[in-house]
Amino acid sequence: MDTIQAGQAGAGLAADRRNVPAYPDMQSNSARLYDRAVKVLPGGNSRHTVFFPPYPVYAVRGAGSRVWDADGVERTDFINNYSSLIHGHNHPAIVGAVVRQAKTLLSVSLPTEAEIRLAELVTERLPCVEQVRFCNSGSEGVLFAIKAARAYTGRSKIAMIEGAYHGSSETAVVSTGPGPDAWGDAANPNAVNGPGNGDSVTRDVVVLPLNDVENARRIIRAHAADLAGVVIDAMPSAIGFLPVAADFLTMIREELDACGGLLVFDEVYSLRLGFNGAQGALGVRVDITALGKIIGGGLPIGAVGGPAHIMSALFDPREAGGARLAHGGTFNANPMTMAAGAAAMELFDRAAFDRVSALGDRLRAGFTEALKISGKPGRVTGTASLCRLGHSDAPLASYRDLYQIRQDGKTPARTENFFRHMLNRGVLIGAPGLFILSTAMTEADIDATIEKALEGLRLI
Ligand SMILES: Cc1ncc(COP(=O)(O)O)c(C=O)c1O
């Protein structure tokens, strides 16, 4: 069955009552919308991550754990807008807050109380965030976290893990997807520039091998005098949700303390890893935190936060000489996002966190069992409400391992076939095998998904 071609898996299951017509169907409403889209949008849309060939299904409506497409097909949504919909679609409390806000004030060039409320919720939640500033995307949150590290230390170099994704700013895209022709020695990775960047960007980026304590320590020390900070995502999604090891994190904290650089935690995704974020779960002292996704309740958001002495020194216009870092933004802290975010974060209390994390445990255990039953190669990773089912059991300890796995033609074909199978069985997942849960899900949703995954594993 490994030779099955992409697109075949799942086609025979079109009789699923919720899934007529089967994907792909070039006569479907989604296919027609895509035809229209490619004329006015390069590739058909404004976001590469929502495209899959031959056409993406178009969304029309969502409710709780479900999303309906332009052909009326209902699916359980395991993408949840790449993690931002922690409560699934259209939670009544969030919709209520947004509607109330919309009737009162859409946007304005004055601060609002809604901004204070969300800032209170975020700072109560995150142990290393006493003050926060809002922006409109996680990319912008990371961008400002990097600027903050540079401005606070007066140094220019930023270190990042090879292959980790931190959004689309110039510094952040360095070495997110390098190939063997450019990546250099594994113990000493090159900083590989992102297309569209100026040549000078890589001069200020230092690339670290994930969880390689001794080599990363040596690299950090070599740049210590110029190092503004190290950016860490505790469980990078682009490296298959591989966790950053405790001894690696301890080494980075020690080295930064020794050289005076700052630890920047990218919690855009990893806020889901603990009730108090990844920083709370790991018990690590973080200097600057970048945020996004779930704190916006489903509307566009980003944020940068940290201890008051750092945040005030950089952003407070009352400081002598004014704010060191200019931070405007027409839609920063816009009242609609603030209202949605505050409603979502109020709902995401400890009980909600524990429940959705337990659903994640149930899903991971079910997938592990399904792999065993099917006899197919694979691996289940993730923590709390984030899960990935990969279709290879080759060693995976770094971005380079994942890159090599993807070179073996069988794994990408299995991954594509599995995605297609799930789509045709009413389950929308992230194409690389990502399952991102919401509090709207039930144990029955999880069990049904495990069943469908087992079917899929048997087919691919
Ligand atoms: C870890 C991490 N940082 C930053 C970003 C960028 O966030 P946004 O897509 O809101 O710009 C993402 C997006 O997926 C992310 O996963």
Short mmCIF file of C-alpha atoms and ligand atoms in Angstrom, two decimals:
data_model
loop_
_atom_site.label_atom_id
_atom_site.label_comp_id
_atom_site.label_asym_id
_atom_site.label_seq_id
_atom_site.Cartn_x
_atom_site.Cartn_y
_atom_site.Cartn_z
CA MET A 1 0.00 0.00 0.00
CA ASP A 2 3.01 2.29 0.36
CA THR A 3 2.95 2.83 -3.38
CA ILE A 4 -0.54 4.35 -3.32
CA GLN A 5 -0.52 7.70 -5.07
CA ALA A 6 -1.44 10.93 -3.35
CA GLY A 7 -5.16 11.47 -3.74
CA GLN A 8 -6.28 7.87 -3.87
CA ALA A 9 -6.58 7.29 -0.15
CA GLY A 10 -10.03 8.12 1.13
CA ALA A 11 -11.67 8.44 -2.25
CA GLY A 12 -13.47 5.13 -1.71
CA LEU A 13 -14.92 6.45 1.53
CA ALA A 14 -17.00 9.09 -0.17
CA ALA A 15 -20.14 7.43 1.10
CA ASP A 16 -19.55 8.96 4.53
CA ARG A 17 -22.86 10.74 4.90
CA ARG A 18 -21.31 14.06 5.82
CA ASN A 19 -18.80 13.96 3.02
CA VAL A 20 -20.40 14.22 -0.38
CA PRO A 21 -18.78 15.07 -2.74
CA ALA A 22 -15.41 13.46 -1.99
CA TYR A 23 -12.32 15.63 -2.21
CA PRO A 24 -11.05 16.41 -4.78
CA ASP A 25 -14.02 17.13 -7.02
CA MET A 26 -13.26 19.63 -9.74
CA GLN A 27 -17.01 20.40 -10.02
CA SER A 28 -17.31 21.33 -6.33
CA ASN A 29 -18.03 24.86 -5.11
CA SER A 30 -14.58 25.00 -3.51
CA ALA A 31 -12.89 24.06 -6.80
CA ARG A 32 -14.88 26.79 -8.57
CA LEU A 33 -13.97 29.34 -5.89
CA TYR A 34 -10.33 28.39 -6.29
CA ASP A 35 -10.53 28.91 -10.08
CA ARG A 36 -11.85 32.38 -9.39
CA ALA A 37 -9.26 33.06 -6.68
CA VAL A 38 -6.16 32.27 -8.75
CA LYS A 39 -7.05 35.04 -11.17
CA VAL A 40 -6.73 37.75 -8.53
CA LEU A 41 -4.56 36.20 -5.80
CA PRO A 42 -1.19 34.57 -6.59
CA GLY A 43 -1.71 30.89 -5.81
CA GLY A 44 -5.29 31.71 -4.85
CA ASN A 45 -4.93 33.25 -1.40
CA SER A 46 -2.94 35.36 1.04
CA ARG A 47 -1.61 32.63 3.30
CA HIS A 48 0.56 29.75 2.05
CA THR A 49 -0.35 27.55 5.01
CA VAL A 50 -4.01 27.28 3.98
CA PHE A 51 -3.24 25.96 0.49
CA PHE A 52 -3.19 22.30 -0.42
CA PRO A 53 -3.29 20.87 -3.94
CA PRO A 54 -5.23 20.67 -6.17
CA TYR A 55 -7.40 23.25 -4.34
CA PRO A 56 -8.12 24.11 -0.70
CA VAL A 57 -11.65 23.67 0.60
CA TYR A 58 -13.31 27.02 1.28
CA ALA A 59 -14.77 27.65 4.72
CA VAL A 60 -18.25 29.06 5.17
CA ARG A 61 -19.24 28.54 8.78
CA GLY A 62 -17.92 27.24 12.08
CA ALA A 63 -19.54 26.18 15.37
CA GLY A 64 -17.69 24.65 18.33
CA SER A 65 -15.42 21.88 17.11
CA ARG A 66 -16.90 21.86 13.60
CA VAL A 67 -16.33 23.78 10.38
CA TRP A 68 -18.44 23.61 7.21
CA ASP A 69 -17.10 24.15 3.71
CA ALA A 70 -18.60 25.74 0.63
CA ASP A 71 -20.10 22.37 -0.39
CA GLY A 72 -21.83 21.91 2.95
CA VAL A 73 -19.32 19.31 4.16
CA GLU A 74 -18.93 19.23 7.94
CA ARG A 75 -15.55 18.49 9.47
CA THR A 76 -14.08 18.37 12.95
CA ASP A 77 -11.55 21.17 12.96
CA PHE A 78 -8.18 20.00 14.26
CA ILE A 79 -6.37 23.05 12.92
CA ASN A 80 -8.30 25.69 14.88
CA ASN A 81 -6.75 28.46 12.84
CA TYR A 82 -3.29 27.11 13.59
CA SER A 83 -3.95 27.09 17.29
CA SER A 84 -5.56 30.50 17.80
CA LEU A 85 -9.11 29.15 18.32
CA ILE A 86 -8.55 27.61 21.73
CA HIS A 87 -12.34 27.40 22.26
CA GLY A 88 -13.15 26.29 18.71
CA HIS A 89 -15.50 28.30 16.53
CA ASN A 90 -17.92 30.98 17.63
CA HIS A 91 -17.98 30.39 21.37
CA PRO A 92 -21.07 32.31 22.54
CA ALA A 93 -19.15 34.24 25.22
CA ILE A 94 -16.54 35.40 22.68
CA VAL A 95 -19.12 36.22 20.01
CA GLY A 96 -21.15 38.08 22.66
CA ALA A 97 -18.12 40.15 23.67
CA VAL A 98 -17.28 40.94 20.04
CA VAL A 99 -20.86 41.91 19.18
CA ARG A 100 -21.12 44.17 22.23
CA GLN A 101 -17.81 45.77 21.33
CA ALA A 102 -18.78 46.16 17.65
CA LYS A 103 -21.94 48.00 18.62
CA THR A 104 -19.96 50.35 20.84
CA LEU A 105 -16.60 51.03 19.19
CA LEU A 106 -14.78 49.28 16.35
CA SER A 107 -11.46 51.09 16.46
CA VAL A 108 -10.25 54.38 17.80
CA SER A 109 -7.10 56.40 18.32
CA LEU A 110 -7.48 56.43 22.09
CA PRO A 111 -6.75 53.66 24.59
CA THR A 112 -9.66 51.61 25.93
CA GLU A 113 -10.36 49.71 29.15
CA ALA A 114 -10.55 46.50 27.08
CA GLU A 115 -6.78 46.75 26.55
CA ILE A 116 -6.15 46.98 30.29
CA ARG A 117 -8.37 43.94 30.92
CA LEU A 118 -6.49 41.73 28.44
CA ALA A 119 -3.14 42.99 29.74
CA GLU A 120 -4.24 42.07 33.29
CA LEU A 121 -5.24 38.58 32.18
CA VAL A 122 -1.96 37.99 30.31
CA THR A 123 0.26 39.31 33.11
CA GLU A 124 -1.62 37.31 35.78
CA ARG A 125 -1.08 34.19 33.70
CA LEU A 126 2.58 34.43 32.69
CA PRO A 127 5.15 34.40 35.51
CA CYS A 128 7.76 36.43 33.57
CA VAL A 129 5.40 39.02 32.09
CA GLU A 130 4.63 41.99 34.33
CA GLN A 131 3.90 44.37 31.48
CA VAL A 132 2.83 43.80 27.90
CA ARG A 133 2.33 45.70 24.64
CA PHE A 134 -0.07 44.52 21.97
CA CYS A 135 0.34 44.35 18.20
CA ASN A 136 -1.47 42.44 15.47
CA SER A 137 0.34 39.17 14.74
CA GLY A 138 2.72 36.72 16.30
CA SER A 139 5.29 37.74 13.68
CA GLU A 140 5.09 41.29 14.96
CA GLY A 141 5.28 40.06 18.57
CA VAL A 142 8.53 38.21 17.79
CA LEU A 143 9.82 41.16 15.77
CA PHE A 144 9.34 43.44 18.78
CA ALA A 145 10.78 40.85 21.16
CA ILE A 146 13.94 40.78 19.03
CA LYS A 147 14.07 44.57 18.83
CA ALA A 148 13.56 44.74 22.58
CA ALA A 149 16.50 42.38 23.20
CA ARG A 150 18.70 44.45 20.91
CA ALA A 151 17.63 47.81 22.30
CA TYR A 152 17.92 46.72 25.93
CA THR A 153 21.38 45.18 25.60
CA GLY A 154 22.76 47.53 22.96
CA ARG A 155 23.96 44.44 21.06
CA SER A 156 22.99 43.21 17.63
CA LYS A 157 23.19 39.41 17.44
CA ILE A 158 20.22 37.11 17.89
CA ALA A 159 20.58 33.34 18.21
CA MET A 160 17.82 30.98 17.08
CA ILE A 161 17.37 27.22 16.71
CA GLU A 162 17.93 25.88 13.21
CA GLY A 163 14.57 25.12 11.56
CA ALA A 164 12.34 26.72 14.22
CA TYR A 165 9.60 29.01 12.90
CA HIS A 166 9.16 32.44 14.48
CA GLY A 167 7.02 34.27 11.91
CA SER A 168 7.90 36.32 8.86
CA SER A 169 10.16 39.16 10.04
CA GLU A 170 13.60 39.44 8.43
CA THR A 171 15.61 38.07 11.34
CA ALA A 172 13.04 35.37 12.09
CA VAL A 173 13.12 33.77 8.64
CA VAL A 174 16.87 33.09 8.70
CA SER A 175 17.55 29.31 8.66
CA THR A 176 13.88 28.30 8.91
CA GLY A 177 14.10 25.95 5.93
CA PRO A 178 17.70 25.49 4.74
CA GLY A 179 18.83 22.52 2.63
CA PRO A 180 22.09 20.54 2.73
CA ASP A 181 23.69 22.69 0.05
CA ALA A 182 23.62 25.69 2.41
CA TRP A 183 23.22 24.53 6.01
CA GLY A 184 26.90 23.74 6.76
CA ASP A 185 28.23 21.57 9.55
CA ALA A 186 25.56 20.20 11.95
CA ALA A 187 27.71 21.22 14.92
CA ASN A 188 28.14 24.73 13.52
CA PRO A 189 25.11 25.58 11.38
CA ASN A 190 25.31 28.39 8.84
CA ALA A 191 22.91 31.31 9.07
CA VAL A 192 21.03 30.83 5.80
CA ASN A 193 19.26 33.91 4.57
CA GLY A 194 15.57 34.01 3.72
CA PRO A 195 14.59 34.99 0.17
CA GLY A 196 13.86 38.71 -0.04
CA ASN A 197 16.12 39.59 2.87
CA GLY A 198 18.97 42.07 2.55
CA ASP A 199 22.41 40.42 2.52
CA SER A 200 23.36 41.97 5.85
CA VAL A 201 20.58 40.23 7.84
CA THR A 202 22.54 37.03 8.45
CA ARG A 203 25.47 38.98 9.89
CA ASP A 204 23.44 39.42 13.06
CA VAL A 205 21.93 35.93 13.29
CA VAL A 206 23.56 33.00 15.07
CA VAL A 207 22.10 29.54 14.47
CA LEU A 208 22.11 26.86 17.17
CA PRO A 209 21.64 23.08 16.78
CA LEU A 210 18.58 21.95 18.77
CA ASN A 211 19.35 20.15 22.05
CA ASP A 212 23.08 19.86 21.26
CA VAL A 213 24.24 21.29 24.59
CA GLU A 214 27.99 21.34 24.07
CA ASN A 215 28.03 22.70 20.52
CA ALA A 216 25.37 25.31 21.23
CA ARG A 217 27.31 26.41 24.33
CA ARG A 218 30.46 26.79 22.29
CA ILE A 219 28.63 28.84 19.63
CA ILE A 220 26.98 31.10 22.22
CA ARG A 221 30.34 31.72 23.88
CA ALA A 222 31.96 32.59 20.55
CA HIS A 223 29.38 35.39 20.09
CA ALA A 224 28.94 36.30 23.77
CA ALA A 225 30.12 39.90 23.55
CA ASP A 226 27.63 40.76 20.77
CA LEU A 227 24.75 38.51 21.75
CA ALA A 228 21.51 40.40 22.45
CA GLY A 229 19.50 37.25 23.05
CA VAL A 230 18.47 33.72 22.21
CA VAL A 231 14.97 33.08 20.84
CA ILE A 232 13.41 29.80 21.96
CA ASP A 233 10.10 28.10 21.16
CA ALA A 234 9.84 25.34 23.76
CA MET A 235 8.27 22.89 21.28
CA PRO A 236 8.83 24.08 17.71
CA SER A 237 5.97 23.05 15.42
CA ALA A 238 8.20 23.17 12.34
CA ILE A 239 10.49 20.56 13.91
CA GLY A 240 7.61 18.15 14.47
CA PHE A 241 6.77 19.36 18.01
CA LEU A 242 10.14 18.14 19.31
CA PRO A 243 10.56 19.55 22.82
CA VAL A 244 13.55 21.65 23.79
CA ALA A 245 15.41 19.51 26.36
CA ALA A 246 15.66 20.71 29.95
CA ASP A 247 19.48 20.55 30.03
CA PHE A 248 19.65 22.56 26.79
CA LEU A 249 17.42 25.26 28.23
CA THR A 250 19.39 25.34 31.48
CA MET A 251 22.62 25.78 29.50
CA ILE A 252 21.13 28.67 27.50
CA ARG A 253 19.92 30.43 30.66
CA GLU A 254 23.35 30.01 32.29
CA GLU A 255 25.25 31.25 29.26
CA LEU A 256 22.95 34.27 28.85
CA ASP A 257 23.34 35.14 32.52
CA ALA A 258 27.09 34.94 32.07
CA CYS A 259 27.24 37.11 28.96
CA GLY A 260 24.39 39.55 29.69
CA GLY A 261 22.14 38.48 26.81
CA LEU A 262 18.37 38.01 27.16
CA LEU A 263 16.27 34.86 26.94
CA VAL A 264 13.42 35.50 24.50
CA PHE A 265 10.59 32.97 24.70
CA ASP A 266 8.37 32.69 21.67
CA GLU A 267 5.09 31.64 23.30
CA VAL A 268 2.96 32.30 20.23
CA TYR A 269 2.22 28.55 20.09
CA SER A 270 3.72 27.27 23.32
CA LEU A 271 1.37 29.21 25.60
CA ARG A 272 -0.76 26.07 25.23
CA LEU A 273 1.89 23.92 26.94
CA GLY A 274 1.10 25.02 30.45
CA PHE A 275 -1.63 26.91 32.30
CA ASN A 276 1.09 29.50 32.90
CA GLY A 277 2.57 29.03 29.45
CA ALA A 278 5.68 27.04 28.56
CA GLN A 279 7.70 29.31 30.88
CA GLY A 280 5.48 28.29 33.79
CA ALA A 281 5.55 24.60 32.87
CA LEU A 282 9.34 24.56 32.51
CA GLY A 283 10.03 26.85 35.47
CA VAL A 284 12.49 28.93 33.47
CA ARG A 285 13.22 32.63 33.99
CA VAL A 286 12.46 34.40 30.75
CA ASP A 287 13.42 37.99 29.95
CA ILE A 288 11.17 38.78 26.99
CA THR A 289 8.07 36.92 25.85
CA ALA A 290 6.44 37.04 22.42
CA LEU A 291 2.75 36.16 22.28
CA GLY A 292 -0.02 35.78 19.70
CA LYS A 293 -2.71 33.33 18.62
CA ILE A 294 -4.94 32.28 21.56
CA ILE A 295 -4.72 35.54 23.49
CA GLY A 296 -6.69 37.21 20.68
CA GLY A 297 -9.72 34.92 21.04
CA GLY A 298 -9.69 34.26 17.27
CA LEU A 299 -9.01 37.82 16.10
CA PRO A 300 -5.60 39.08 14.91
CA ILE A 301 -3.12 39.62 17.74
CA GLY A 302 0.49 39.66 18.81
CA ALA A 303 2.21 40.94 21.92
CA VAL A 304 5.56 41.45 23.55
CA GLY A 305 5.95 41.32 27.31
CA GLY A 306 8.45 41.05 30.13
CA PRO A 307 9.42 42.28 33.58
CA ALA A 308 8.48 45.90 34.28
CA HIS A 309 12.09 47.10 34.45
CA ILE A 310 12.76 45.91 30.89
CA MET A 311 9.39 46.89 29.41
CA SER A 312 9.36 50.37 30.97
CA ALA A 313 12.94 51.08 29.99
CA LEU A 314 12.09 50.34 26.37
CA PHE A 315 8.50 51.39 25.81
CA ASP A 316 7.53 53.98 28.47
CA PRO A 317 7.34 57.46 26.89
CA ARG A 318 7.64 59.02 30.38
CA GLU A 319 11.23 57.77 30.72
CA ALA A 320 13.92 60.43 30.42
CA GLY A 321 14.50 60.97 26.70
CA GLY A 322 11.21 59.21 25.79
CA ALA A 323 10.60 55.60 24.83
CA ARG A 324 13.72 53.91 23.48
CA LEU A 325 11.70 51.78 21.08
CA ALA A 326 9.05 53.47 18.96
CA HIS A 327 5.90 51.37 18.98
CA GLY A 328 2.92 52.72 17.09
CA GLY A 329 0.47 50.72 15.01
CA THR A 330 -2.95 51.80 13.75
CA PHE A 331 -4.63 48.64 15.01
CA ASN A 332 -2.50 47.87 18.08
CA ALA A 333 -4.77 46.92 20.97
CA ASN A 334 -7.84 47.46 18.81
CA PRO A 335 -10.95 47.11 20.98
CA MET A 336 -12.44 44.23 18.96
CA THR A 337 -9.42 41.97 19.47
CA MET A 338 -9.05 43.06 23.09
CA ALA A 339 -12.68 42.15 23.81
CA ALA A 340 -12.40 38.76 22.07
CA GLY A 341 -9.07 38.01 23.72
CA ALA A 342 -10.26 38.89 27.22
CA ALA A 343 -13.37 36.70 26.82
CA ALA A 344 -11.24 33.78 25.54
CA MET A 345 -8.62 34.05 28.27
CA GLU A 346 -11.28 34.29 31.00
CA LEU A 347 -12.81 31.07 29.68
CA PHE A 348 -9.42 29.37 29.47
CA ASP A 349 -9.17 28.78 33.21
CA ARG A 350 -7.27 25.97 34.87
CA ALA A 351 -10.15 23.52 34.54
CA ALA A 352 -10.43 24.27 30.80
CA PHE A 353 -6.67 23.92 30.39
CA ASP A 354 -6.63 20.58 32.24
CA ARG A 355 -9.59 19.25 30.26
CA VAL A 356 -8.23 20.10 26.81
CA SER A 357 -4.78 18.81 27.79
CA ALA A 358 -6.35 15.51 28.94
CA LEU A 359 -8.08 15.27 25.54
CA GLY A 360 -4.63 15.73 24.00
CA ASP A 361 -3.28 12.85 26.14
CA ARG A 362 -6.21 10.68 25.02
CA LEU A 363 -5.52 11.48 21.37
CA ARG A 364 -1.79 10.76 21.66
CA ALA A 365 -2.43 7.45 23.46
CA GLY A 366 -5.01 6.48 20.81
CA PHE A 367 -2.66 7.32 17.93
CA THR A 368 0.19 5.39 19.55
CA GLU A 369 -2.11 2.36 19.81
CA ALA A 370 -3.37 2.89 16.24
CA LEU A 371 0.21 2.87 14.94
CA LYS A 372 0.83 -0.40 16.79
CA ILE A 373 -2.34 -2.03 15.45
CA SER A 374 -1.73 -0.89 11.89
CA GLY A 375 1.92 -1.92 11.94
CA LYS A 376 2.75 1.28 10.04
CA PRO A 377 5.83 3.38 10.81
CA GLY A 378 5.12 6.59 12.61
CA ARG A 379 5.64 8.74 15.65
CA VAL A 380 3.37 10.69 17.97
CA THR A 381 4.72 13.91 19.47
CA GLY A 382 3.28 16.89 21.29
CA THR A 383 2.14 17.93 24.74
CA ALA A 384 -1.09 19.28 26.25
CA SER A 385 -3.45 20.35 23.42
CA LEU A 386 -0.85 20.07 20.63
CA CYS A 387 -0.27 16.78 18.85
CA ARG A 388 1.45 15.51 15.73
CA LEU A 389 1.18 12.14 14.05
CA GLY A 390 4.18 11.73 11.74
CA HIS A 391 4.50 8.88 9.27
CA SER A 392 8.11 7.83 9.76
CA ASP A 393 9.92 6.17 12.63
CA ALA A 394 13.39 7.18 11.46
CA PRO A 395 15.37 8.98 14.19
CA LEU A 396 14.09 12.52 14.74
CA ALA A 397 16.15 14.79 16.97
CA SER A 398 16.57 17.91 14.86
CA TYR A 399 15.38 19.94 11.88
CA ARG A 400 17.96 18.12 9.71
CA ASP A 401 16.52 14.73 10.63
CA LEU A 402 13.04 15.94 9.65
CA TYR A 403 14.42 17.32 6.39
CA GLN A 404 16.01 13.95 5.57
CA ILE A 405 12.81 12.08 6.44
CA ARG A 406 10.99 14.29 3.94
CA GLN A 407 13.51 13.39 1.23
CA ASP A 408 12.50 9.76 1.40
CA GLY A 409 9.58 9.83 -1.07
CA LYS A 410 7.45 7.37 0.91
CA THR A 411 6.95 9.55 3.96
CA PRO A 412 5.62 12.63 2.12
CA ALA A 413 3.29 10.34 0.11
CA ARG A 414 1.97 8.68 3.30
CA THR A 415 1.58 12.08 4.94
CA GLU A 416 -0.37 13.43 1.97
CA ASN A 417 -2.54 10.32 1.73
CA PHE A 418 -3.30 10.41 5.42
CA PHE A 419 -4.25 14.09 5.25
CA ARG A 420 -6.51 13.33 2.27
CA HIS A 421 -8.08 10.37 4.05
CA MET A 422 -8.88 12.45 7.12
CA LEU A 423 -10.29 15.25 4.96
CA ASN A 424 -12.63 12.76 3.29
CA ARG A 425 -13.63 11.31 6.65
CA GLY A 426 -14.63 14.67 8.05
CA VAL A 427 -11.47 15.63 9.95
CA LEU A 428 -9.50 18.73 9.05
CA ILE A 429 -5.86 18.50 10.17
CA GLY A 430 -2.67 20.43 9.54
CA ALA A 431 -1.09 18.89 6.43
CA PRO A 432 2.15 17.71 8.18
CA GLY A 433 -0.02 15.70 10.59
CA LEU A 434 -0.79 18.41 13.13
CA PHE A 435 -3.78 17.98 15.43
CA ILE A 436 -4.52 21.13 17.43
CA LEU A 437 -7.31 20.70 19.93
CA SER A 438 -9.97 23.06 21.24
CA THR A 439 -11.99 23.11 24.45
CA ALA A 440 -15.08 22.61 22.28
CA MET A 441 -14.03 19.00 21.64
CA THR A 442 -15.35 16.00 23.52
CA GLU A 443 -13.98 12.55 24.29
CA ALA A 444 -16.34 11.26 21.58
CA ASP A 445 -14.69 13.59 19.03
CA ILE A 446 -11.28 12.28 20.06
CA ASP A 447 -12.32 8.61 19.92
CA ALA A 448 -13.97 9.04 16.50
CA THR A 449 -10.80 10.73 15.23
CA ILE A 450 -8.60 7.88 16.51
CA GLU A 451 -10.86 5.40 14.67
CA LYS A 452 -10.59 7.37 11.44
CA ALA A 453 -6.83 7.69 11.87
CA LEU A 454 -6.55 3.91 12.28
CA GLU A 455 -8.53 3.45 9.05
CA GLY A 456 -6.20 5.92 7.38
CA LEU A 457 -3.05 4.25 8.70
CA ARG A 458 -4.27 0.91 7.34
CA LEU A 459 -4.85 2.47 3.93
CA ILE A 460 -1.63 4.42 3.43
C1 LIG B 1 6.19 29.89 17.20
C2 LIG B 1 5.57 30.91 16.30
N1 LIG B 1 6.01 32.18 16.34
C3 LIG B 1 5.49 33.14 15.54
C4 LIG B 1 4.47 32.85 14.68
C5 LIG B 1 3.91 33.93 13.81
O1 LIG B 1 2.61 34.25 14.21
P1 LIG B 1 1.60 34.92 13.16
O2 LIG B 1 1.24 33.84 12.17
O3 LIG B 1 0.43 35.36 13.98
O4 LIG B 1 2.33 36.06 12.53
C6 LIG B 1 3.98 31.55 14.61
C7 LIG B 1 2.89 31.21 13.67
O5 LIG B 1 2.50 30.09 13.48
C8 LIG B 1 4.54 30.55 15.42
O6 LIG B 1 4.12 29.28 15.39
#
